[in-house]
Coordinates of C-alpha atoms and ligand atoms in Angstrom, one line a residue:
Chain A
X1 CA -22.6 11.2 -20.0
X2 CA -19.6 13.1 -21.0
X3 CA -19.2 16.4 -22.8
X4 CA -16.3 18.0 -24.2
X5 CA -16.2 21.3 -25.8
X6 CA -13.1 22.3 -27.6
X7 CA -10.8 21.8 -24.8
X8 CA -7.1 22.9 -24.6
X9 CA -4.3 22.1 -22.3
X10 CA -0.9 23.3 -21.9
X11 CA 2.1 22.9 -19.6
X12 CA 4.6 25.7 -19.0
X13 CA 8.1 24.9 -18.4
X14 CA 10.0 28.0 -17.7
X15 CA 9.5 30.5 -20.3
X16 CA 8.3 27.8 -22.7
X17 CA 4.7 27.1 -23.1
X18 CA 3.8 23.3 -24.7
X19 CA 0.5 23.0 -26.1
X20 CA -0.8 19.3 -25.6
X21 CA -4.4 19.7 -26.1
X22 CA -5.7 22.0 -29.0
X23 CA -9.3 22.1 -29.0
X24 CA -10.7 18.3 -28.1
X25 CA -14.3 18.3 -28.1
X26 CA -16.7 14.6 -28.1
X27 CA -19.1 13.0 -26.9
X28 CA -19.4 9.5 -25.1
X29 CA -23.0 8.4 -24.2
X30 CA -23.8 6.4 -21.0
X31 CA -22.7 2.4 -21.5
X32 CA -20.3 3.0 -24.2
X33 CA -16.8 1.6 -24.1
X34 CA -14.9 3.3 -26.3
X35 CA -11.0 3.6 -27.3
X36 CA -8.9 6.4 -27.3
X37 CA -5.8 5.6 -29.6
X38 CA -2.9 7.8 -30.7
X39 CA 1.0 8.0 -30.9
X40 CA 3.1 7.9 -28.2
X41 CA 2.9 11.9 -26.2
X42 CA 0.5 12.9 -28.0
X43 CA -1.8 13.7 -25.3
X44 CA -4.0 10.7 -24.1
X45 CA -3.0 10.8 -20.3
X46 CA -3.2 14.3 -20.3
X47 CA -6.9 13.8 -22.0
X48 CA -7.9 11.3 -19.3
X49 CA -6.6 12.9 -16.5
X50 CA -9.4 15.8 -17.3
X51 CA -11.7 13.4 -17.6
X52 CA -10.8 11.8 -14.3
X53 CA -11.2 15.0 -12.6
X54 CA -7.8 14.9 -11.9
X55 CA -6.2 17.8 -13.6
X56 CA -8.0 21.1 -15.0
X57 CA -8.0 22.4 -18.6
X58 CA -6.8 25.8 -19.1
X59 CA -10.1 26.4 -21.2
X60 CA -13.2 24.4 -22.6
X61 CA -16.2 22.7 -21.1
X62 CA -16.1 19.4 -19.3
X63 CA -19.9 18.6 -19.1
X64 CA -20.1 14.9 -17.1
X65 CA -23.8 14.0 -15.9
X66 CA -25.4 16.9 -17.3
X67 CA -23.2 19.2 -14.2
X68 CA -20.3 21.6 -15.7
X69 CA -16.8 20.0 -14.1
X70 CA -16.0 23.7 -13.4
X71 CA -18.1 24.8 -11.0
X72 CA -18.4 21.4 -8.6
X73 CA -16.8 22.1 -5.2
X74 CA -13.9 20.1 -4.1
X75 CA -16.1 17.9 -1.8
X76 CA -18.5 17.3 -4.9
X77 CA -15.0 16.3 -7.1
X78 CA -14.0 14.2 -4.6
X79 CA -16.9 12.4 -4.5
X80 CA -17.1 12.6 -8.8
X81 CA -13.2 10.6 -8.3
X82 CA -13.8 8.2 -5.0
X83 CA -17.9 7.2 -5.7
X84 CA -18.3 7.5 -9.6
X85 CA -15.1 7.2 -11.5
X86 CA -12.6 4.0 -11.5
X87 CA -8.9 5.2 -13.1
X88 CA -6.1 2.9 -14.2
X89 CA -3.1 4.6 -13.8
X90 CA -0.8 3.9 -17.1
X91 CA 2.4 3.8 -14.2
X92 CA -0.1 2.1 -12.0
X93 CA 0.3 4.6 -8.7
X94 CA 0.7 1.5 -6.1
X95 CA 1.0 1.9 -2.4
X96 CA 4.4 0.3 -2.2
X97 CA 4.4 -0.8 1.9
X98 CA 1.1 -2.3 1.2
X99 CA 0.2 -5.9 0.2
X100 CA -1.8 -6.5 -3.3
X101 CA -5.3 -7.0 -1.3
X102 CA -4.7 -3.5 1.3
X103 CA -4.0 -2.0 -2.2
X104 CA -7.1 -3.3 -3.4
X105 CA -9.3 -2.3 -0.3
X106 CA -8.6 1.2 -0.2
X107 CA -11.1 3.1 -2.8
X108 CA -14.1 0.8 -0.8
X109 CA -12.9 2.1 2.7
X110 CA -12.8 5.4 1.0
X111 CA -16.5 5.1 -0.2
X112 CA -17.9 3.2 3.6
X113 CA -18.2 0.1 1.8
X114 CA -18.5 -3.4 3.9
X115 CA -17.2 -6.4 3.5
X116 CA -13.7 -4.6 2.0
X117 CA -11.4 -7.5 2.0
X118 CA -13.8 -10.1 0.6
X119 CA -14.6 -7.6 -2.4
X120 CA -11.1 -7.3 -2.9
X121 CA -10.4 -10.4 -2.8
X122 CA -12.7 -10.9 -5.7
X123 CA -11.9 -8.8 -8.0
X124 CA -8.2 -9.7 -7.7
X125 CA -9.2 -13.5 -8.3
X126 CA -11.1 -11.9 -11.2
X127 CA -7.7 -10.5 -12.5
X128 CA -5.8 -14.0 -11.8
X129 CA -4.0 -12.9 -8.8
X130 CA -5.6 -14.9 -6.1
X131 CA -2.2 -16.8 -5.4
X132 CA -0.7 -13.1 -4.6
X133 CA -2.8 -10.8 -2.7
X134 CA -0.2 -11.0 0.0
X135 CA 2.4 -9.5 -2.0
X136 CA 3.4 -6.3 -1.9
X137 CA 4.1 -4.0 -5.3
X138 CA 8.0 -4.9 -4.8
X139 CA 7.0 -8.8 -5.0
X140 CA 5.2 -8.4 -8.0
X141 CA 5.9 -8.4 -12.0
X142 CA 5.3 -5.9 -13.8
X143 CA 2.0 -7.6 -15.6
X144 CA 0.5 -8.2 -11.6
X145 CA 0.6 -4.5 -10.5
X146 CA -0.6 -3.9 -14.0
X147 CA -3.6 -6.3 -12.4
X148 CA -3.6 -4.7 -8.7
X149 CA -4.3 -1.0 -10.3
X150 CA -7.0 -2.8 -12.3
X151 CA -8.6 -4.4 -9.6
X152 CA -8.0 -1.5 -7.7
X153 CA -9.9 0.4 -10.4
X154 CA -12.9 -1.7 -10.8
X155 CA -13.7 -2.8 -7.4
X156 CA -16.4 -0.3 -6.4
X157 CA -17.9 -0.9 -9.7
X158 CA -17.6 2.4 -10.9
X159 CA -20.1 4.2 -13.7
X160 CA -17.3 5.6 -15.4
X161 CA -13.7 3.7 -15.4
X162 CA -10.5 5.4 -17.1
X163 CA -8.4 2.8 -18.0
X164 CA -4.9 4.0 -19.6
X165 CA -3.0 1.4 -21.5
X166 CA -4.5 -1.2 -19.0
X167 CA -3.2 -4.2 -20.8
X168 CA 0.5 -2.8 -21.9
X169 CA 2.3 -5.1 -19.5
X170 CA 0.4 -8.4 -20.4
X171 CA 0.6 -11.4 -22.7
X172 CA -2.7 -11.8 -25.3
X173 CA -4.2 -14.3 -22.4
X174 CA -3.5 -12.5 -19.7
X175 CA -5.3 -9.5 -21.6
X176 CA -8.2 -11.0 -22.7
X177 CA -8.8 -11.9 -19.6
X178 CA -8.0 -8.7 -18.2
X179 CA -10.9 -7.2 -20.9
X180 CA -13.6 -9.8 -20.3
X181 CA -13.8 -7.8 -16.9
X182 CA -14.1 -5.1 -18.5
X183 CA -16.6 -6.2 -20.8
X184 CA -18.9 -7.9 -17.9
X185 CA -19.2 -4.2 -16.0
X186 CA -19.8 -2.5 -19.9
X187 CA -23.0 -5.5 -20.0
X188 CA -23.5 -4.2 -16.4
X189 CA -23.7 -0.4 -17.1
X190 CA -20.4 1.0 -16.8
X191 CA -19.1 3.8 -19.4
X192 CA -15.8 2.6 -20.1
X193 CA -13.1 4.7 -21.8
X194 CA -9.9 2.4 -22.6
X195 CA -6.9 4.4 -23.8
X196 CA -4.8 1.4 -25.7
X197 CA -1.9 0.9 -28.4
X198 CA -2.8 -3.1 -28.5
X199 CA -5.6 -3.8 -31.7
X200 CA -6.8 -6.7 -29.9
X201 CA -7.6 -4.9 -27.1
X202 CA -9.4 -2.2 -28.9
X203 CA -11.3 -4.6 -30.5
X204 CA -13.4 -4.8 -27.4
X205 CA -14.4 -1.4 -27.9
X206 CA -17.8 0.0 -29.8
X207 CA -15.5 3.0 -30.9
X208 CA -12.2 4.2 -31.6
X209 CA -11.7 8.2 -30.9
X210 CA -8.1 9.1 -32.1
X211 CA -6.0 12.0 -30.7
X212 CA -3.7 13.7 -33.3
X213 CA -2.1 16.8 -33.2
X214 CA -3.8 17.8 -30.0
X215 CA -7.6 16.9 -31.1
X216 CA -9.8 14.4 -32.8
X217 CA -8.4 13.0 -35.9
X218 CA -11.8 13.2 -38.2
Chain B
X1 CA 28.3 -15.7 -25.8
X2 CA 25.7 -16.8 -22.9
X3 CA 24.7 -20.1 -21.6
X4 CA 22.6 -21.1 -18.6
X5 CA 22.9 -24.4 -17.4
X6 CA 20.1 -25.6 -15.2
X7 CA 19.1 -21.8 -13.4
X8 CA 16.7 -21.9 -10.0
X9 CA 16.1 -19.1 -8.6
X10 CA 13.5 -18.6 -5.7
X11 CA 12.2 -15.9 -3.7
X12 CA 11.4 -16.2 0.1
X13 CA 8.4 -14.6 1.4
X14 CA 8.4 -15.2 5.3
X15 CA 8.4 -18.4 5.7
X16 CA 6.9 -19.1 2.4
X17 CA 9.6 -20.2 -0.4
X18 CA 8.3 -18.9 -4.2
X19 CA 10.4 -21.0 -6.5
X20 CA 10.0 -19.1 -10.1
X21 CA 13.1 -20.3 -12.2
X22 CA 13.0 -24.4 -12.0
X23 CA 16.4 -25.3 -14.3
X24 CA 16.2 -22.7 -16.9
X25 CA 18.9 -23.5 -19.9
X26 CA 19.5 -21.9 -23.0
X27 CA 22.4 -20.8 -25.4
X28 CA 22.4 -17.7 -27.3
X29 CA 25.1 -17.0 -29.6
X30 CA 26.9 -14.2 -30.9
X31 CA 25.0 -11.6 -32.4
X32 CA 21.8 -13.5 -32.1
X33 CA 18.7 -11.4 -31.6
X34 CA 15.8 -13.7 -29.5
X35 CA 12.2 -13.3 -28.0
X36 CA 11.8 -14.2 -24.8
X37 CA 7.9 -14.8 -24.7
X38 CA 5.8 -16.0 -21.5
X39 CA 2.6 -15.2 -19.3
X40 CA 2.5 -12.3 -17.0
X41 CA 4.6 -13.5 -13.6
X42 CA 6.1 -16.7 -15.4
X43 CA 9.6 -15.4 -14.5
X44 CA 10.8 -13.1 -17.5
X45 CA 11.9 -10.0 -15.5
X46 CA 13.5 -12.4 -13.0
X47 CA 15.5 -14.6 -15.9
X48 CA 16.7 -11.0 -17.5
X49 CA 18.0 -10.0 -13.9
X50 CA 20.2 -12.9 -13.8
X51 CA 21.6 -12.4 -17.4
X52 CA 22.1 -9.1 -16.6
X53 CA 24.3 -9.9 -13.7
X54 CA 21.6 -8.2 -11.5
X55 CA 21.3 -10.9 -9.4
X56 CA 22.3 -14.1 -8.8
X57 CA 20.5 -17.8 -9.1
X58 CA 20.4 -20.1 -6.1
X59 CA 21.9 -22.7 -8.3
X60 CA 22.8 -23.3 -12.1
X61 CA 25.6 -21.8 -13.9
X62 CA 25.8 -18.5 -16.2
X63 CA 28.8 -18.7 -18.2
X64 CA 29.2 -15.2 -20.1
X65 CA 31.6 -14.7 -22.8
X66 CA 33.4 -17.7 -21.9
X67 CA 33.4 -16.5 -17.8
X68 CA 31.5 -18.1 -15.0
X69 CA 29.9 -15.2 -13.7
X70 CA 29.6 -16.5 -10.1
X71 CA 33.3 -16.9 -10.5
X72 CA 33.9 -12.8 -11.2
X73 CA 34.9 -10.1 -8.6
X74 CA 33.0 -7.2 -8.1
X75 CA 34.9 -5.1 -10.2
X76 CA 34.8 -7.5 -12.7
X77 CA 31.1 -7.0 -12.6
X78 CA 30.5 -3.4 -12.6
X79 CA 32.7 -3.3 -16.1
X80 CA 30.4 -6.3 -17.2
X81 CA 27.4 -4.2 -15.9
X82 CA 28.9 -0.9 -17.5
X83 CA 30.7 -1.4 -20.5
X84 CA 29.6 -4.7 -21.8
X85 CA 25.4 -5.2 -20.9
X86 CA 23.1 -2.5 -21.8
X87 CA 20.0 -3.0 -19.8
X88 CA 16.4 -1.5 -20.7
X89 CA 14.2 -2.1 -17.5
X90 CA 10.5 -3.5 -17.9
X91 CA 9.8 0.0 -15.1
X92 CA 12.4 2.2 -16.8
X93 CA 14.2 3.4 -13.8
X94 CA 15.4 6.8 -14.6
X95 CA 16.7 9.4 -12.6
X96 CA 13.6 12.0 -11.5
X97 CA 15.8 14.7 -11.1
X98 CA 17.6 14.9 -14.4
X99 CA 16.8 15.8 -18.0
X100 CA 15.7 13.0 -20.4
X101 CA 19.6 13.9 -21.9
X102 CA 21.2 13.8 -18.4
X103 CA 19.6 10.5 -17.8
X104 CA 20.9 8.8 -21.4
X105 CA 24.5 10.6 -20.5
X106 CA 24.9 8.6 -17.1
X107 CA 26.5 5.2 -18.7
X108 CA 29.0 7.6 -21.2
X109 CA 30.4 9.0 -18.1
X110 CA 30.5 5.8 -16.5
X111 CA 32.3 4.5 -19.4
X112 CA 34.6 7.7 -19.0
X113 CA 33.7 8.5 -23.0
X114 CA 33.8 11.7 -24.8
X115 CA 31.6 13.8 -26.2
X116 CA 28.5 12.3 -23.9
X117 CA 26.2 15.3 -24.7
X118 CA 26.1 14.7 -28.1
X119 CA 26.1 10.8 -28.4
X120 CA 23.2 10.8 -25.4
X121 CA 21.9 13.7 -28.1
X122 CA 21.9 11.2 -30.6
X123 CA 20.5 8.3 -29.4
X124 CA 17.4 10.1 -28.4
X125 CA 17.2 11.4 -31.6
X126 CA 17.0 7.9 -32.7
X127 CA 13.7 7.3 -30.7
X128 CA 12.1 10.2 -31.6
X129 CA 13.1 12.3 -28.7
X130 CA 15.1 15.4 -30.1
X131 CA 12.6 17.5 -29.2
X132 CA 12.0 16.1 -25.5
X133 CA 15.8 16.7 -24.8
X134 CA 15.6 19.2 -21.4
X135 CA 12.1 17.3 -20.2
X136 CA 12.5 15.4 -16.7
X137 CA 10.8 12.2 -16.6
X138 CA 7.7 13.5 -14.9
X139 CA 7.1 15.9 -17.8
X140 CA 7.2 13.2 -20.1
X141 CA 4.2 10.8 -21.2
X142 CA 4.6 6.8 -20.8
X143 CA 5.9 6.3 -23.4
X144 CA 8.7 9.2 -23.6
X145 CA 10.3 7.6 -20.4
X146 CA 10.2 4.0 -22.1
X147 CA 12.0 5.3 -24.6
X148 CA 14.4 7.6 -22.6
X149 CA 15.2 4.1 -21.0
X150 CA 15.9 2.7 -24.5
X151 CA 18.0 5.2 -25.4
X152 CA 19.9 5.2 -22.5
X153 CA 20.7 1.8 -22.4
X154 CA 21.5 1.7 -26.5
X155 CA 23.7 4.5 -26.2
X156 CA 27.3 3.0 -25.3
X157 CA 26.5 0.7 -28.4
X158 CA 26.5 -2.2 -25.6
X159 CA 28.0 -5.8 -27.0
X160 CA 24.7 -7.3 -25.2
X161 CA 21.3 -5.6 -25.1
X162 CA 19.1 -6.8 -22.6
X163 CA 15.2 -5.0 -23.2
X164 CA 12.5 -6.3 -20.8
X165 CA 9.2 -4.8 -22.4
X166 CA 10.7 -2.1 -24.5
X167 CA 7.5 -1.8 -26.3
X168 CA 5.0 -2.3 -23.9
X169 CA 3.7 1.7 -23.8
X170 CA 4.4 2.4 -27.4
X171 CA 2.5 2.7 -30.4
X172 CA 2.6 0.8 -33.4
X173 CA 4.5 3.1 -35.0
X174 CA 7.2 4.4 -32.7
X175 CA 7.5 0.9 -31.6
X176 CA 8.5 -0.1 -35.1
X177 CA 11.0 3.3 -35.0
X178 CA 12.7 1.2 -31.8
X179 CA 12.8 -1.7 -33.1
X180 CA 14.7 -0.5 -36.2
X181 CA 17.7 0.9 -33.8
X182 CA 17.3 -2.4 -32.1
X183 CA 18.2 -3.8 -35.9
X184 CA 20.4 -1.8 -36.7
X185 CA 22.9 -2.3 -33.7
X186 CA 22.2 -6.2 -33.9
X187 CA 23.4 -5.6 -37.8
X188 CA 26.1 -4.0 -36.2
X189 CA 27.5 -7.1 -34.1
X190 CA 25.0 -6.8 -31.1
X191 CA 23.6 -10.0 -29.2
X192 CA 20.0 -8.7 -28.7
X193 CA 17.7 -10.5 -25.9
X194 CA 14.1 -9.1 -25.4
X195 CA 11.3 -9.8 -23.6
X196 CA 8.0 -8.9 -25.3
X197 CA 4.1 -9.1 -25.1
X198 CA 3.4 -8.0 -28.6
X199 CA 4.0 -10.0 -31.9
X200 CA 5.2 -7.3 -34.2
X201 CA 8.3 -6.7 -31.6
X202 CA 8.8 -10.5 -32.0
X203 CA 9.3 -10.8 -35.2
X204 CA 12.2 -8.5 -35.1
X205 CA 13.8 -11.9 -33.2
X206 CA 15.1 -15.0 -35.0
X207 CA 14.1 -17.3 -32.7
X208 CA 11.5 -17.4 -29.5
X209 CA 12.5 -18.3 -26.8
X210 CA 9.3 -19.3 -24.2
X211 CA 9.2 -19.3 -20.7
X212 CA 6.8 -21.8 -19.4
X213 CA 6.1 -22.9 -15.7
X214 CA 9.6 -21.8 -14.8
X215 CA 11.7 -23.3 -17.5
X216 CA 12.1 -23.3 -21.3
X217 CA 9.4 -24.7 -23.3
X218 CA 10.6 -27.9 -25.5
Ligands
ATP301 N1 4.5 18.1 -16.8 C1 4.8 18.2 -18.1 N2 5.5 19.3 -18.6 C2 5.8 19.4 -19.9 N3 5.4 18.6 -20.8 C3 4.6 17.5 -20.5 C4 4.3 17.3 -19.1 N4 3.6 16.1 -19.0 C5 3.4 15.7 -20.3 N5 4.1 16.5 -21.2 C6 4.1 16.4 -22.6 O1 2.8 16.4 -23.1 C7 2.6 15.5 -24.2 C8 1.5 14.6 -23.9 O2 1.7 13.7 -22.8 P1 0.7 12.5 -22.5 O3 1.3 11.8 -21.3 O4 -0.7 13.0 -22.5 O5 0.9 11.6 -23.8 P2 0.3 10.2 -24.2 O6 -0.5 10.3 -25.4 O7 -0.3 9.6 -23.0 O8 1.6 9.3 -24.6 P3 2.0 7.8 -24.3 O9 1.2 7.0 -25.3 O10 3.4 7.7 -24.6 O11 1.6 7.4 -22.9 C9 4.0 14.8 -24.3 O12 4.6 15.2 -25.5 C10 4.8 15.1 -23.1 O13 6.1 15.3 -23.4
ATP302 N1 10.6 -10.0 -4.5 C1 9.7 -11.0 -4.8 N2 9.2 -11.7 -3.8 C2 8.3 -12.7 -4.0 N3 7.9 -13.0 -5.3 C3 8.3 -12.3 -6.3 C4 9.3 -11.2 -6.1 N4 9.5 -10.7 -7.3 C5 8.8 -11.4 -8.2 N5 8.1 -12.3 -7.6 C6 7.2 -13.3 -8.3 O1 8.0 -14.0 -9.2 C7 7.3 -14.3 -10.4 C8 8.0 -13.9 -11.6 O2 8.2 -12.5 -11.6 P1 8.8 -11.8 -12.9 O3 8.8 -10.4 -12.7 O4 10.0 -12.5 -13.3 O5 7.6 -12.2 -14.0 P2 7.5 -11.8 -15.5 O6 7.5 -13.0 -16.4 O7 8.5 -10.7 -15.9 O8 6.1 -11.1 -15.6 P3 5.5 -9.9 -16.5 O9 5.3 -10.4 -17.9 O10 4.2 -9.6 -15.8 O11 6.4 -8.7 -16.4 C9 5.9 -13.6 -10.2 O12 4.9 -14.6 -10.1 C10 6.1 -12.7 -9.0 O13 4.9 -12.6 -8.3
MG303 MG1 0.1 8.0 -21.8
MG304 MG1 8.4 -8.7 -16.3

């Protein structure tokens, strides 16, 4: 379901030029749940950020469904990020002056769905946060908005869900169960791509794809 | 050097009273390096607020260094705050608008020391971050800004060092780099309190301290 053909990425500050990505090219096939592991900057985000549709490569093919990233229009890639993809942000990117379950609502108003506050209720109860959907991001630790942005990911029930270091702020419980909502959409379907640091949570992963020097490690 | 005697602290949501701290006491002593270890939202963040004179309980004492911290002006606070506590925050809090060197010079020229540029030079060095020197936070990945936090908080070689997560977005690797300077400065005469998710970070700590539903575990 996704394609990626020796893709590079760099970011240009001033005069200097930083090259992130240096030619990453893989494969993930529909259903997988795979991690994507690596030291700390070198180039995960920016890896799942392309895949999210969210950022462009400077050259390289992004294949996703059989359609070239490229040439979609920007109604078509907002569809590709509101109706098909689910993104845990690794600094979680909460609306601050709303509450846990508005936060959780907005992708299904987005995408027409019904029944918006009852989905979201659920999937926060599925992330252990029933007791704090009234909360807003400033009420929160830092482990529940870890949890809202999940949700928040995974309430549409995406195809494809980005998930960057979705467990980084959470004790081994908390995580597990965190990942065993992962693992019920991955039974369900869903191509899951988990960028992680924690072992335990990659263990819940078919694959481990690992980013060195700007590419794949072989 | 800190004792809490019998901390509450609550938050007030409306007309809804959240009581997360039900009589927390503990002593640490001098040059001590503990774990603080609990679930996601059992009160962690809330409990290193108070020790890090943050914020204040509703009731319970904090003696500090002999003091009674609810007994201490303001200026006596901002010194504690500055010169005495170095404080690594679970969401980093650095400055957008200022290098990942400006940010680690702030509490040198707080502390009115000399040669800032090349101690705040230094301690990022120590993280792994001489080469991220002139980056803003928003050109850094995760877990560049975790450790720009680190580094800023280590670098006035602090008598207490307060960390709340410091390796939640790090690898295995880097982590263990951080955890070294952590070692080294507690070698050095520092009292080291951290709150941490993952094991490897604990076992830095002589003793674990657990946070259970709002109060130390027995
Ligand atoms: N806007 C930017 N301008 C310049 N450099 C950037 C920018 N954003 C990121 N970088 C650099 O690109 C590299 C990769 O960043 P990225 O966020 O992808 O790393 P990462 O693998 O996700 O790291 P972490 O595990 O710490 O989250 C880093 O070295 C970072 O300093
Ligand atoms: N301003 C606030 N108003 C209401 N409740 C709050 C507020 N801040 C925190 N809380 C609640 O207090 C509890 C403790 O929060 P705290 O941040 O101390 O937890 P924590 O142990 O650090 O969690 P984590 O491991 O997820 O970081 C949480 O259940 C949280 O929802
Ligand atoms: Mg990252
Ligand atoms: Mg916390």
């Amino acid at each position: 379901v996704v394609t990626l053909k020796n893709i590079w990425k760099s970011y240009l500050m001033g005069t200097v030029k930083l090259t992130v990505l240096k030619g990453v090219s893989l494969e993930i096939t529909r259903g997988e749940m795979v991690a994507i592991v690596g030291k700390s900057g070198s180039g995960k985000s920016t890896l799942m950020n392309i895949l999210g549709c969210l950022d462009v490569p400077d050259s390289g093919e992004y294949i996703l469904d059989g359609r070239d990233v490229a040439k979609l229009s920007d109604d078509q890639l907002a569809e590709v990020r509101n109706r098909k993809i689910g993104f845990v942000f690794q600094n979680f990117n909460l609306l601050p002056r709303m509450s846990a379950l508005e936060n959780v609502e907005v992708p299904l108003l987005y995408a027409g769905y019904h029944q918006a506050q009852e989905r979201a209720f659920h999937a926060l109860e599925k992330v252990g946060l029933a007791d704090r959907v009234k909360h807003e991001p400033g009420q929160l630790s830092g482990g529940q908005r870890q949890r809202v942005a999940i949700a928040r990911a995974l309430v549409t029930s995406p195809e494809m869900i980005l998930a960057d270091e979705p467990t980084g702020n959470l004790d081994t419980r908390t995580g597990i169960e965190v990942m065993e909502f992962f693992k019920m959409l991955n039974k369900e379907g869903a191509t899951i791509i988990v960028v992680t640091h924690d072992t335990e949570t990659a263990e819940y992963c078919s694959r481990i794809i690992k980013i060195e020097d700007g590419a794949v490690a072989l």
